[in-house]
Amino acid sequence: QVQLVESGGGLVQAGGSLRLSCAASGRSFSNYNMGWFRQVPGKEREFVGTINWNSGTTRYADFVKGRFTISRDDAKNTVYLQMNSLKPEDTAVYYCAARVAGGINWRYWGQGTQVTVSS
């Protein structure tokens, strides 16, 4: 059974940092892209960034470039989202997802972790 489990969310002041983790299990993700998304109540889920598990190649939404970094740890089968210089508008539930590299649909999703940035 494939599972993606996020952790690391919480409350932080503006300008602070948080690191989210996504522990992946149940299959090999070596041919997968791992993505981070976020959602605010009443709004659509939005793309934050992605990493190719094999190559480590990353891509980010414009609004997080230079502030957020995605990385992975093969030994721990875990993907990270390091968030620096956080802003109140970064407040959201953050989700981890996985899809086959080159695929369209994000097949697997985690349950989400709340990030709240106070001003």
Backbone as XML, in Angstrom:
<?xml version="1.0"?>
<chain id="A" units="angstrom">
  <residue number="1" name="GLN">
    <atom name="N" x="0.845" y="-1.186" z="0.000"/>
    <atom name="CA" x="0.000" y="0.000" z="0.000"/>
    <atom name="C" x="0.890" y="1.249" z="0.000"/>
  </residue>
  <residue number="2" name="VAL">
    <atom name="N" x="0.683" y="2.094" z="-1.001"/>
    <atom name="CA" x="1.489" y="3.306" z="-1.103"/>
    <atom name="C" x="0.999" y="4.336" z="-0.090"/>
  </residue>
  <residue number="3" name="GLN">
    <atom name="N" x="1.954" y="4.924" z="0.594"/>
    <atom name="CA" x="1.619" y="5.981" z="1.550"/>
    <atom name="C" x="2.581" y="7.137" z="1.414"/>
  </residue>
  <residue number="4" name="LEU">
    <atom name="N" x="2.037" y="8.332" z="1.476"/>
    <atom name="CA" x="2.825" y="9.558" z="1.577"/>
    <atom name="C" x="2.376" y="10.243" z="2.860"/>
  </residue>
  <residue number="5" name="VAL">
    <atom name="N" x="3.306" y="10.466" z="3.751"/>
    <atom name="CA" x="2.953" y="11.030" z="5.053"/>
    <atom name="C" x="3.760" y="12.306" z="5.267"/>
  </residue>
  <residue number="6" name="GLU">
    <atom name="N" x="3.056" y="13.418" z="5.322"/>
    <atom name="CA" x="3.707" y="14.706" z="5.548"/>
    <atom name="C" x="3.835" y="14.984" z="7.038"/>
  </residue>
  <residue number="7" name="SER">
    <atom name="N" x="4.847" y="15.735" z="7.374"/>
    <atom name="CA" x="5.032" y="16.198" z="8.745"/>
    <atom name="C" x="5.866" y="17.474" z="8.719"/>
  </residue>
  <residue number="8" name="GLY">
    <atom name="N" x="5.905" y="18.148" z="9.873"/>
    <atom name="CA" x="6.751" y="19.327" z="9.985"/>
    <atom name="C" x="6.015" y="20.647" z="9.939"/>
  </residue>
  <residue number="9" name="GLY">
    <atom name="N" x="4.715" y="20.608" z="9.715"/>
    <atom name="CA" x="3.966" y="21.853" z="9.696"/>
    <atom name="C" x="3.858" y="22.450" z="11.089"/>
  </residue>
  <residue number="10" name="GLY">
    <atom name="N" x="3.361" y="23.685" z="11.143"/>
    <atom name="CA" x="3.197" y="24.337" z="12.425"/>
    <atom name="C" x="3.006" y="25.822" z="12.266"/>
  </residue>
  <residue number="11" name="LEU">
    <atom name="N" x="3.175" y="26.520" z="13.369"/>
    <atom name="CA" x="3.019" y="27.968" z="13.416"/>
    <atom name="C" x="4.386" y="28.629" z="13.467"/>
  </residue>
  <residue number="12" name="VAL">
    <atom name="N" x="4.592" y="29.609" z="12.611"/>
    <atom name="CA" x="5.873" y="30.310" z="12.560"/>
    <atom name="C" x="5.612" y="31.782" z="12.275"/>
  </residue>
  <residue number="13" name="GLN">
    <atom name="N" x="6.495" y="32.635" z="12.746"/>
    <atom name="CA" x="6.365" y="34.059" z="12.469"/>
    <atom name="C" x="6.857" y="34.386" z="11.070"/>
  </residue>
  <residue number="14" name="ALA">
    <atom name="N" x="6.346" y="35.449" z="10.515"/>
    <atom name="CA" x="6.802" y="35.909" z="9.206"/>
    <atom name="C" x="8.321" y="36.099" z="9.234"/>
  </residue>
  <residue number="15" name="GLY">
    <atom name="N" x="8.960" y="35.661" z="8.156"/>
    <atom name="CA" x="10.407" y="35.716" z="8.076"/>
    <atom name="C" x="11.094" y="34.460" z="8.569"/>
  </residue>
  <residue number="16" name="GLY">
    <atom name="N" x="10.332" y="33.598" z="9.212"/>
    <atom name="CA" x="10.893" y="32.361" z="9.758"/>
    <atom name="C" x="10.971" y="31.247" z="8.734"/>
  </residue>
  <residue number="17" name="SER">
    <atom name="N" x="11.349" y="30.064" z="9.232"/>
    <atom name="CA" x="11.557" y="28.908" z="8.363"/>
    <atom name="C" x="10.867" y="27.677" z="8.933"/>
  </residue>
  <residue number="18" name="LEU">
    <atom name="N" x="10.520" y="26.780" z="8.041"/>
    <atom name="CA" x="10.009" y="25.460" z="8.398"/>
    <atom name="C" x="10.526" y="24.469" z="7.370"/>
  </residue>
  <residue number="19" name="ARG">
    <atom name="N" x="10.690" y="23.221" z="7.799"/>
    <atom name="CA" x="11.016" y="22.162" z="6.849"/>
    <atom name="C" x="9.945" y="21.094" z="6.939"/>
  </residue>
  <residue number="20" name="LEU">
    <atom name="N" x="9.279" y="20.878" z="5.830"/>
    <atom name="CA" x="8.276" y="19.820" z="5.745"/>
    <atom name="C" x="8.932" y="18.553" z="5.218"/>
  </residue>
  <residue number="21" name="SER">
    <atom name="N" x="8.442" y="17.423" z="5.700"/>
    <atom name="CA" x="8.915" y="16.132" z="5.245"/>
    <atom name="C" x="7.763" y="15.345" z="4.635"/>
  </residue>
  <residue number="22" name="CYS">
    <atom name="N" x="8.095" y="14.524" z="3.668"/>
    <atom name="CA" x="7.130" y="13.622" z="3.060"/>
    <atom name="C" x="7.773" y="12.243" z="3.016"/>
  </residue>
  <residue number="23" name="ALA">
    <atom name="N" x="7.343" y="11.370" z="3.912"/>
    <atom name="CA" x="7.863" y="10.016" z="3.961"/>
    <atom name="C" x="7.059" y="9.140" z="3.018"/>
  </residue>
  <residue number="24" name="ALA">
    <atom name="N" x="7.748" y="8.546" z="2.051"/>
    <atom name="CA" x="7.088" y="7.743" z="1.022"/>
    <atom name="C" x="7.344" y="6.260" z="1.272"/>
  </residue>
  <residue number="25" name="SER">
    <atom name="N" x="6.320" y="5.445" z="1.125"/>
    <atom name="CA" x="6.477" y="4.007" z="1.346"/>
    <atom name="C" x="5.515" y="3.235" z="0.455"/>
  </residue>
  <residue number="26" name="GLY">
    <atom name="N" x="5.758" y="1.951" z="0.330"/>
    <atom name="CA" x="4.839" y="1.077" z="-0.389"/>
    <atom name="C" x="5.267" y="0.713" z="-1.788"/>
  </residue>
  <residue number="27" name="ARG">
    <atom name="N" x="6.244" y="1.412" z="-2.337"/>
    <atom name="CA" x="6.756" y="1.099" z="-3.666"/>
    <atom name="C" x="8.028" y="1.889" z="-3.869"/>
  </residue>
  <residue number="28" name="SER">
    <atom name="N" x="8.717" y="1.585" z="-4.968"/>
    <atom name="CA" x="9.873" y="2.379" z="-5.353"/>
    <atom name="C" x="9.392" y="3.632" z="-6.087"/>
  </residue>
  <residue number="29" name="PHE">
    <atom name="N" x="9.967" y="4.765" z="-5.736"/>
    <atom name="CA" x="9.614" y="6.016" z="-6.393"/>
    <atom name="C" x="10.740" y="6.507" z="-7.305"/>
  </residue>
  <residue number="30" name="SER">
    <atom name="N" x="11.609" y="5.581" z="-7.697"/>
    <atom name="CA" x="12.783" y="5.989" z="-8.457"/>
    <atom name="C" x="12.419" y="6.566" z="-9.812"/>
  </residue>
  <residue number="31" name="ASN">
    <atom name="N" x="11.293" y="6.203" z="-10.369"/>
    <atom name="CA" x="10.864" y="6.732" z="-11.665"/>
    <atom name="C" x="9.705" y="7.713" z="-11.498"/>
  </residue>
  <residue number="32" name="TYR">
    <atom name="N" x="9.679" y="8.390" z="-10.388"/>
    <atom name="CA" x="8.577" y="9.282" z="-10.075"/>
    <atom name="C" x="9.059" y="10.720" z="-9.899"/>
  </residue>
  <residue number="33" name="ASN">
    <atom name="N" x="8.130" y="11.614" z="-10.149"/>
    <atom name="CA" x="8.284" y="12.992" z="-9.710"/>
    <atom name="C" x="7.500" y="13.161" z="-8.416"/>
  </residue>
  <residue number="34" name="MET">
    <atom name="N" x="8.121" y="13.830" z="-7.471"/>
    <atom name="CA" x="7.466" y="14.112" z="-6.204"/>
    <atom name="C" x="7.144" y="15.605" z="-6.179"/>
  </residue>
  <residue number="35" name="GLY">
    <atom name="N" x="5.922" y="15.903" z="-5.834"/>
    <atom name="CA" x="5.497" y="17.298" z="-5.876"/>
    <atom name="C" x="4.998" y="17.797" z="-4.539"/>
  </residue>
  <residue number="36" name="TRP">
    <atom name="N" x="5.066" y="19.090" z="-4.375"/>
    <atom name="CA" x="4.457" y="19.765" z="-3.220"/>
    <atom name="C" x="3.400" y="20.733" z="-3.745"/>
  </residue>
  <residue number="37" name="PHE">
    <atom name="N" x="2.261" y="20.699" z="-3.086"/>
    <atom name="CA" x="1.151" y="21.576" z="-3.411"/>
    <atom name="C" x="0.666" y="22.224" z="-2.117"/>
  </residue>
  <residue number="38" name="ARG">
    <atom name="N" x="-0.142" y="23.270" z="-2.264"/>
    <atom name="CA" x="-0.737" y="23.860" z="-1.074"/>
    <atom name="C" x="-2.154" y="24.330" z="-1.391"/>
  </residue>
  <residue number="39" name="GLN">
    <atom name="N" x="-2.947" y="24.421" z="-0.343"/>
    <atom name="CA" x="-4.341" y="24.819" z="-0.532"/>
    <atom name="C" x="-4.834" y="25.627" z="0.651"/>
  </residue>
  <residue number="40" name="VAL">
    <atom name="N" x="-5.501" y="26.706" z="0.320"/>
    <atom name="CA" x="-6.161" y="27.555" z="1.298"/>
    <atom name="C" x="-7.655" y="27.304" z="1.175"/>
  </residue>
  <residue number="41" name="PRO">
    <atom name="N" x="-8.390" y="27.242" z="2.288"/>
    <atom name="CA" x="-9.836" y="27.011" z="2.211"/>
    <atom name="C" x="-10.512" y="27.973" z="1.243"/>
  </residue>
  <residue number="42" name="GLY">
    <atom name="N" x="-11.335" y="27.410" z="0.363"/>
    <atom name="CA" x="-12.059" y="28.229" z="-0.591"/>
    <atom name="C" x="-11.308" y="28.502" z="-1.870"/>
  </residue>
  <residue number="43" name="LYS">
    <atom name="N" x="-10.064" y="28.043" z="-1.943"/>
    <atom name="CA" x="-9.264" y="28.252" z="-3.147"/>
    <atom name="C" x="-8.801" y="26.915" z="-3.698"/>
  </residue>
  <residue number="44" name="GLU">
    <atom name="N" x="-8.415" y="26.930" z="-4.966"/>
    <atom name="CA" x="-7.927" y="25.705" z="-5.586"/>
    <atom name="C" x="-6.531" y="25.369" z="-5.064"/>
  </residue>
  <residue number="45" name="ARG">
    <atom name="N" x="-6.255" y="24.079" z="-5.097"/>
    <atom name="CA" x="-4.920" y="23.639" z="-4.729"/>
    <atom name="C" x="-3.928" y="24.173" z="-5.753"/>
  </residue>
  <residue number="46" name="GLU">
    <atom name="N" x="-2.777" y="24.673" z="-5.290"/>
    <atom name="CA" x="-1.803" y="25.234" z="-6.216"/>
    <atom name="C" x="-0.455" y="24.534" z="-6.106"/>
  </residue>
  <residue number="47" name="PHE">
    <atom name="N" x="0.206" y="24.493" z="-7.229"/>
    <atom name="CA" x="1.515" y="23.844" z="-7.347"/>
    <atom name="C" x="2.573" y="24.693" z="-6.660"/>
  </residue>
  <residue number="48" name="VAL">
    <atom name="N" x="3.419" y="24.035" z="-5.881"/>
    <atom name="CA" x="4.535" y="24.713" z="-5.217"/>
    <atom name="C" x="5.854" y="24.357" z="-5.895"/>
  </residue>
  <residue number="49" name="GLY">
    <atom name="N" x="6.087" y="23.082" z="-6.093"/>
    <atom name="CA" x="7.329" y="22.666" z="-6.722"/>
    <atom name="C" x="7.376" y="21.157" z="-6.868"/>
  </residue>
  <residue number="50" name="THR">
    <atom name="N" x="8.373" y="20.680" z="-7.601"/>
    <atom name="CA" x="8.507" y="19.265" z="-7.839"/>
    <atom name="C" x="9.966" y="18.874" z="-7.949"/>
  </residue>
  <residue number="51" name="ILE">
    <atom name="N" x="10.251" y="17.598" z="-7.684"/>
    <atom name="CA" x="11.597" y="17.065" z="-7.838"/>
    <atom name="C" x="11.502" y="15.703" z="-8.510"/>
  </residue>
  <residue number="52" name="ASN">
    <atom name="N" x="12.399" y="15.467" z="-9.445"/>
    <atom name="CA" x="12.508" y="14.143" z="-10.054"/>
    <atom name="C" x="13.378" y="13.291" z="-9.148"/>
  </residue>
  <residue number="53" name="TRP">
    <atom name="N" x="12.834" y="12.139" z="-8.741"/>
    <atom name="CA" x="13.547" y="11.356" z="-7.732"/>
    <atom name="C" x="14.898" y="10.880" z="-8.242"/>
  </residue>
  <residue number="54" name="ASN">
    <atom name="N" x="14.966" y="10.484" z="-9.501"/>
    <atom name="CA" x="16.226" y="9.970" z="-10.044"/>
    <atom name="C" x="17.279" y="11.058" z="-10.192"/>
  </residue>
  <residue number="55" name="SER">
    <atom name="N" x="16.918" y="12.112" z="-10.912"/>
    <atom name="CA" x="17.913" y="13.114" z="-11.274"/>
    <atom name="C" x="18.087" y="14.200" z="-10.226"/>
  </residue>
  <residue number="56" name="GLY">
    <atom name="N" x="17.055" y="14.396" z="-9.397"/>
    <atom name="CA" x="17.105" y="15.489" z="-8.435"/>
    <atom name="C" x="16.744" y="16.834" z="-9.041"/>
  </residue>
  <residue number="57" name="THR">
    <atom name="N" x="16.353" y="16.835" z="-10.295"/>
    <atom name="CA" x="15.968" y="18.077" z="-10.957"/>
    <atom name="C" x="14.720" y="18.659" z="-10.300"/>
  </residue>
  <residue number="58" name="THR">
    <atom name="N" x="14.755" y="19.941" z="-10.042"/>
    <atom name="CA" x="13.642" y="20.599" z="-9.371"/>
    <atom name="C" x="13.023" y="21.686" z="-10.247"/>
  </residue>
  <residue number="59" name="ARG">
    <atom name="N" x="11.798" y="21.979" z="-9.937"/>
    <atom name="CA" x="11.077" y="23.072" z="-10.617"/>
    <atom name="C" x="10.150" y="23.691" z="-9.602"/>
  </residue>
  <residue number="60" name="TYR">
    <atom name="N" x="10.021" y="25.012" z="-9.655"/>
    <atom name="CA" x="9.258" y="25.718" z="-8.634"/>
    <atom name="C" x="8.264" y="26.696" z="-9.247"/>
  </residue>
  <residue number="61" name="ALA">
    <atom name="N" x="7.199" y="26.949" z="-8.487"/>
    <atom name="CA" x="6.305" y="28.031" z="-8.850"/>
    <atom name="C" x="7.032" y="29.356" z="-8.646"/>
  </residue>
  <residue number="62" name="ASP">
    <atom name="N" x="6.671" y="30.343" z="-9.437"/>
    <atom name="CA" x="7.376" y="31.623" z="-9.368"/>
    <atom name="C" x="7.310" y="32.256" z="-7.988"/>
  </residue>
  <residue number="63" name="PHE">
    <atom name="N" x="6.206" y="32.051" z="-7.289"/>
    <atom name="CA" x="6.034" y="32.744" z="-6.018"/>
    <atom name="C" x="6.886" y="32.169" z="-4.887"/>
  </residue>
  <residue number="64" name="VAL">
    <atom name="N" x="7.573" y="31.039" z="-5.130"/>
    <atom name="CA" x="8.445" y="30.491" z="-4.083"/>
    <atom name="C" x="9.910" y="30.440" z="-4.484"/>
  </residue>
  <residue number="65" name="LYS">
    <atom name="N" x="10.210" y="30.821" z="-5.701"/>
    <atom name="CA" x="11.602" y="30.778" z="-6.158"/>
    <atom name="C" x="12.494" y="31.629" z="-5.260"/>
  </residue>
  <residue number="66" name="GLY">
    <atom name="N" x="13.594" y="31.021" z="-4.865"/>
    <atom name="CA" x="14.544" y="31.697" z="-4.005"/>
    <atom name="C" x="14.230" y="31.584" z="-2.529"/>
  </residue>
  <residue number="67" name="ARG">
    <atom name="N" x="13.032" y="31.114" z="-2.200"/>
    <atom name="CA" x="12.662" y="30.968" z="-0.790"/>
    <atom name="C" x="12.500" y="29.497" z="-0.390"/>
  </residue>
  <residue number="68" name="PHE">
    <atom name="N" x="11.977" y="28.684" z="-1.270"/>
    <atom name="CA" x="11.710" y="27.276" z="-0.966"/>
    <atom name="C" x="12.681" y="26.384" z="-1.740"/>
  </residue>
  <residue number="69" name="THR">
    <atom name="N" x="13.044" y="25.276" z="-1.128"/>
    <atom name="CA" x="13.932" y="24.309" z="-1.763"/>
    <atom name="C" x="13.409" y="22.903" z="-1.515"/>
  </residue>
  <residue number="70" name="ILE">
    <atom name="N" x="13.334" y="22.121" z="-2.583"/>
    <atom name="CA" x="12.920" y="20.722" z="-2.467"/>
    <atom name="C" x="14.155" y="19.834" z="-2.598"/>
  </residue>
  <residue number="71" name="SER">
    <atom name="N" x="14.219" y="18.827" z="-1.747"/>
    <atom name="CA" x="15.321" y="17.859" z="-1.806"/>
    <atom name="C" x="14.788" y="16.490" z="-1.443"/>
  </residue>
  <residue number="72" name="ARG">
    <atom name="N" x="15.612" y="15.453" z="-1.658"/>
    <atom name="CA" x="15.182" y="14.115" z="-1.261"/>
    <atom name="C" x="16.344" y="13.377" z="-0.642"/>
  </residue>
  <residue number="73" name="ASP">
    <atom name="N" x="15.983" y="12.418" z="0.201"/>
    <atom name="CA" x="16.951" y="11.556" z="0.869"/>
    <atom name="C" x="16.613" y="10.128" z="0.469"/>
  </residue>
  <residue number="74" name="ASP">
    <atom name="N" x="17.445" y="9.541" z="-0.399"/>
    <atom name="CA" x="17.168" y="8.190" z="-0.884"/>
    <atom name="C" x="17.125" y="7.164" z="0.237"/>
  </residue>
  <residue number="75" name="ALA">
    <atom name="N" x="18.040" y="7.286" z="1.168"/>
    <atom name="CA" x="18.131" y="6.295" z="2.238"/>
    <atom name="C" x="16.876" y="6.293" z="3.104"/>
  </residue>
  <residue number="76" name="LYS">
    <atom name="N" x="16.284" y="7.464" z="3.274"/>
    <atom name="CA" x="15.097" y="7.573" z="4.121"/>
    <atom name="C" x="13.802" y="7.559" z="3.305"/>
  </residue>
  <residue number="77" name="ASN">
    <atom name="N" x="13.921" y="7.508" z="1.986"/>
    <atom name="CA" x="12.746" y="7.559" z="1.112"/>
    <atom name="C" x="11.854" y="8.744" z="1.463"/>
  </residue>
  <residue number="78" name="THR">
    <atom name="N" x="12.485" y="9.866" z="1.638"/>
    <atom name="CA" x="11.782" y="11.057" z="2.116"/>
    <atom name="C" x="12.125" y="12.254" z="1.236"/>
  </residue>
  <residue number="79" name="VAL">
    <atom name="N" x="11.110" y="13.067" z="0.992"/>
    <atom name="CA" x="11.269" y="14.312" z="0.246"/>
    <atom name="C" x="11.030" y="15.462" z="1.220"/>
  </residue>
  <residue number="80" name="TYR">
    <atom name="N" x="11.787" y="16.524" z="1.041"/>
    <atom name="CA" x="11.694" y="17.662" z="1.948"/>
    <atom name="C" x="11.305" y="18.926" z="1.199"/>
  </residue>
  <residue number="81" name="LEU">
    <atom name="N" x="10.635" y="19.800" z="1.909"/>
    <atom name="CA" x="10.360" y="21.140" z="1.411"/>
    <atom name="C" x="10.872" y="22.115" z="2.466"/>
  </residue>
  <residue number="82" name="GLN">
    <atom name="N" x="12.011" y="22.716" z="2.177"/>
    <atom name="CA" x="12.580" y="23.718" z="3.069"/>
    <atom name="C" x="12.007" y="25.066" z="2.692"/>
  </residue>
  <residue number="83" name="MET">
    <atom name="N" x="11.366" y="25.704" z="3.655"/>
    <atom name="CA" x="10.695" y="26.979" z="3.396"/>
    <atom name="C" x="11.342" y="28.064" z="4.244"/>
  </residue>
  <residue number="84" name="ASN">
    <atom name="N" x="11.920" y="29.040" z="3.587"/>
    <atom name="CA" x="12.559" y="30.166" z="4.264"/>
    <atom name="C" x="11.829" y="31.462" z="3.927"/>
  </residue>
  <residue number="85" name="SER">
    <atom name="N" x="12.112" y="32.485" z="4.715"/>
    <atom name="CA" x="11.506" y="33.806" z="4.483"/>
    <atom name="C" x="9.997" y="33.696" z="4.313"/>
  </residue>
  <residue number="86" name="LEU">
    <atom name="N" x="9.381" y="32.984" z="5.211"/>
    <atom name="CA" x="7.947" y="32.731" z="5.095"/>
    <atom name="C" x="7.135" y="34.002" z="5.253"/>
  </residue>
  <residue number="87" name="LYS">
    <atom name="N" x="6.030" y="34.043" z="4.521"/>
    <atom name="CA" x="5.132" y="35.187" z="4.525"/>
    <atom name="C" x="3.749" y="34.731" z="4.992"/>
  </residue>
  <residue number="88" name="PRO">
    <atom name="N" x="2.950" y="35.632" z="5.516"/>
    <atom name="CA" x="1.593" y="35.237" z="5.925"/>
    <atom name="C" x="0.804" y="34.592" z="4.789"/>
  </residue>
  <residue number="89" name="GLU">
    <atom name="N" x="1.046" y="35.011" z="3.567"/>
    <atom name="CA" x="0.326" y="34.427" z="2.435"/>
    <atom name="C" x="0.774" y="33.010" z="2.102"/>
  </residue>
  <residue number="90" name="ASP">
    <atom name="N" x="1.803" y="32.525" z="2.760"/>
    <atom name="CA" x="2.205" y="31.123" z="2.608"/>
    <atom name="C" x="1.366" y="30.197" z="3.488"/>
  </residue>
  <residue number="91" name="THR">
    <atom name="N" x="0.526" y="30.771" z="4.326"/>
    <atom name="CA" x="-0.344" y="29.968" z="5.175"/>
    <atom name="C" x="-1.264" y="29.099" z="4.329"/>
  </residue>
  <residue number="92" name="ALA">
    <atom name="N" x="-1.230" y="27.799" z="4.583"/>
    <atom name="CA" x="-2.008" y="26.846" z="3.787"/>
    <atom name="C" x="-1.800" y="25.453" z="4.351"/>
  </residue>
  <residue number="93" name="VAL">
    <atom name="N" x="-2.585" y="24.517" z="3.839"/>
    <atom name="CA" x="-2.284" y="23.100" z="4.046"/>
    <atom name="C" x="-1.378" y="22.661" z="2.902"/>
  </residue>
  <residue number="94" name="TYR">
    <atom name="N" x="-0.262" y="22.064" z="3.249"/>
    <atom name="CA" x="0.714" y="21.638" z="2.255"/>
    <atom name="C" x="0.601" y="20.125" z="2.061"/>
  </residue>
  <residue number="95" name="TYR">
    <atom name="N" x="0.575" y="19.733" z="0.788"/>
    <atom name="CA" x="0.419" y="18.339" z="0.422"/>
    <atom name="C" x="1.611" y="17.852" z="-0.388"/>
  </residue>
  <residue number="96" name="CYS">
    <atom name="N" x="1.955" y="16.603" z="-0.163"/>
    <atom name="CA" x="2.944" y="15.904" z="-0.959"/>
    <atom name="C" x="2.204" y="15.004" z="-1.952"/>
  </residue>
  <residue number="97" name="ALA">
    <atom name="N" x="2.747" y="14.868" z="-3.154"/>
    <atom name="CA" x="2.110" y="14.029" z="-4.169"/>
    <atom name="C" x="3.182" y="13.348" z="-5.008"/>
  </residue>
  <residue number="98" name="ALA">
    <atom name="N" x="2.768" y="12.295" z="-5.716"/>
    <atom name="CA" x="3.697" y="11.560" z="-6.563"/>
    <atom name="C" x="3.023" y="11.176" z="-7.867"/>
  </residue>
  <residue number="99" name="ARG">
    <atom name="N" x="3.790" y="11.254" z="-8.941"/>
    <atom name="CA" x="3.305" y="10.774" z="-10.238"/>
    <atom name="C" x="4.480" y="10.212" z="-11.010"/>
  </residue>
  <residue number="100" name="VAL">
    <atom name="N" x="4.181" y="9.325" z="-11.923"/>
    <atom name="CA" x="5.208" y="8.754" z="-12.767"/>
    <atom name="C" x="5.867" y="9.881" z="-13.565"/>
  </residue>
  <residue number="101" name="ALA">
    <atom name="N" x="7.177" y="9.848" z="-13.651"/>
    <atom name="CA" x="7.897" y="10.869" z="-14.412"/>
    <atom name="C" x="7.381" y="10.906" z="-15.849"/>
  </residue>
  <residue number="102" name="GLY">
    <atom name="N" x="7.043" y="12.082" z="-16.325"/>
    <atom name="CA" x="6.484" y="12.219" z="-17.654"/>
    <atom name="C" x="4.985" y="12.046" z="-17.715"/>
  </residue>
  <residue number="103" name="GLY">
    <atom name="N" x="4.393" y="11.649" z="-16.591"/>
    <atom name="CA" x="2.955" y="11.460" z="-16.541"/>
    <atom name="C" x="2.221" y="12.772" z="-16.329"/>
  </residue>
  <residue number="104" name="ILE">
    <atom name="N" x="0.904" y="12.674" z="-16.347"/>
    <atom name="CA" x="0.077" y="13.865" z="-16.215"/>
    <atom name="C" x="-0.559" y="13.938" z="-14.842"/>
  </residue>
  <residue number="105" name="ASN">
    <atom name="N" x="-1.133" y="12.834" z="-14.414"/>
    <atom name="CA" x="-1.912" y="12.839" z="-13.181"/>
    <atom name="C" x="-1.058" y="12.535" z="-11.968"/>
  </residue>
  <residue number="106" name="TRP">
    <atom name="N" x="-1.308" y="13.285" z="-10.910"/>
    <atom name="CA" x="-0.665" y="13.009" z="-9.630"/>
    <atom name="C" x="-1.454" y="11.885" z="-8.973"/>
  </residue>
  <residue number="107" name="ARG">
    <atom name="N" x="-0.819" y="10.698" z="-8.911"/>
    <atom name="CA" x="-1.549" y="9.493" z="-8.537"/>
    <atom name="C" x="-1.687" y="9.338" z="-7.031"/>
  </residue>
  <residue number="108" name="TYR">
    <atom name="N" x="-0.665" y="9.702" z="-6.314"/>
    <atom name="CA" x="-0.664" y="9.486" z="-4.870"/>
    <atom name="C" x="-0.584" y="10.824" z="-4.147"/>
  </residue>
  <residue number="109" name="TRP">
    <atom name="N" x="-1.331" y="10.910" z="-3.056"/>
    <atom name="CA" x="-1.365" y="12.135" z="-2.264"/>
    <atom name="C" x="-1.234" y="11.812" z="-0.777"/>
  </residue>
  <residue number="110" name="GLY">
    <atom name="N" x="-0.587" y="12.716" z="-0.072"/>
    <atom name="CA" x="-0.562" y="12.629" z="1.380"/>
    <atom name="C" x="-1.779" y="13.314" z="1.971"/>
  </residue>
  <residue number="111" name="GLN">
    <atom name="N" x="-1.834" y="13.300" z="3.295"/>
    <atom name="CA" x="-3.001" y="13.833" z="3.987"/>
    <atom name="C" x="-2.897" y="15.338" z="4.242"/>
  </residue>
  <residue number="112" name="GLY">
    <atom name="N" x="-1.719" y="15.885" z="4.078"/>
    <atom name="CA" x="-1.517" y="17.314" z="4.258"/>
    <atom name="C" x="-1.030" y="17.684" z="5.643"/>
  </residue>
  <residue number="113" name="THR">
    <atom name="N" x="-0.342" y="18.814" z="5.708"/>
    <atom name="CA" x="0.123" y="19.340" z="6.988"/>
    <atom name="C" x="-0.081" y="20.852" z="6.978"/>
  </residue>
  <residue number="114" name="GLN">
    <atom name="N" x="-0.594" y="21.377" z="8.079"/>
    <atom name="CA" x="-0.941" y="22.794" z="8.152"/>
    <atom name="C" x="0.289" y="23.636" z="8.440"/>
  </residue>
  <residue number="115" name="VAL">
    <atom name="N" x="0.442" y="24.693" z="7.659"/>
    <atom name="CA" x="1.474" y="25.696" z="7.903"/>
    <atom name="C" x="0.772" y="27.033" z="8.115"/>
  </residue>
  <residue number="116" name="THR">
    <atom name="N" x="1.064" y="27.656" z="9.230"/>
    <atom name="CA" x="0.471" y="28.952" z="9.541"/>
    <atom name="C" x="1.589" y="29.956" z="9.810"/>
  </residue>
  <residue number="117" name="VAL">
    <atom name="N" x="1.570" y="31.055" z="9.070"/>
    <atom name="CA" x="2.589" y="32.089" z="9.220"/>
    <atom name="C" x="1.911" y="33.342" z="9.775"/>
  </residue>
  <residue number="118" name="SER">
    <atom name="N" x="2.339" y="33.736" z="10.940"/>
    <atom name="CA" x="1.749" y="34.914" z="11.585"/>
    <atom name="C" x="2.528" y="36.173" z="11.218"/>
  </residue>
  <residue number="119" name="SER">
    <atom name="N" x="1.814" y="37.280" z="11.167"/>
    <atom name="CA" x="2.457" y="38.543" z="10.792"/>
    <atom name="C" x="2.966" y="39.299" z="12.010"/>
  </residue>
</chain>
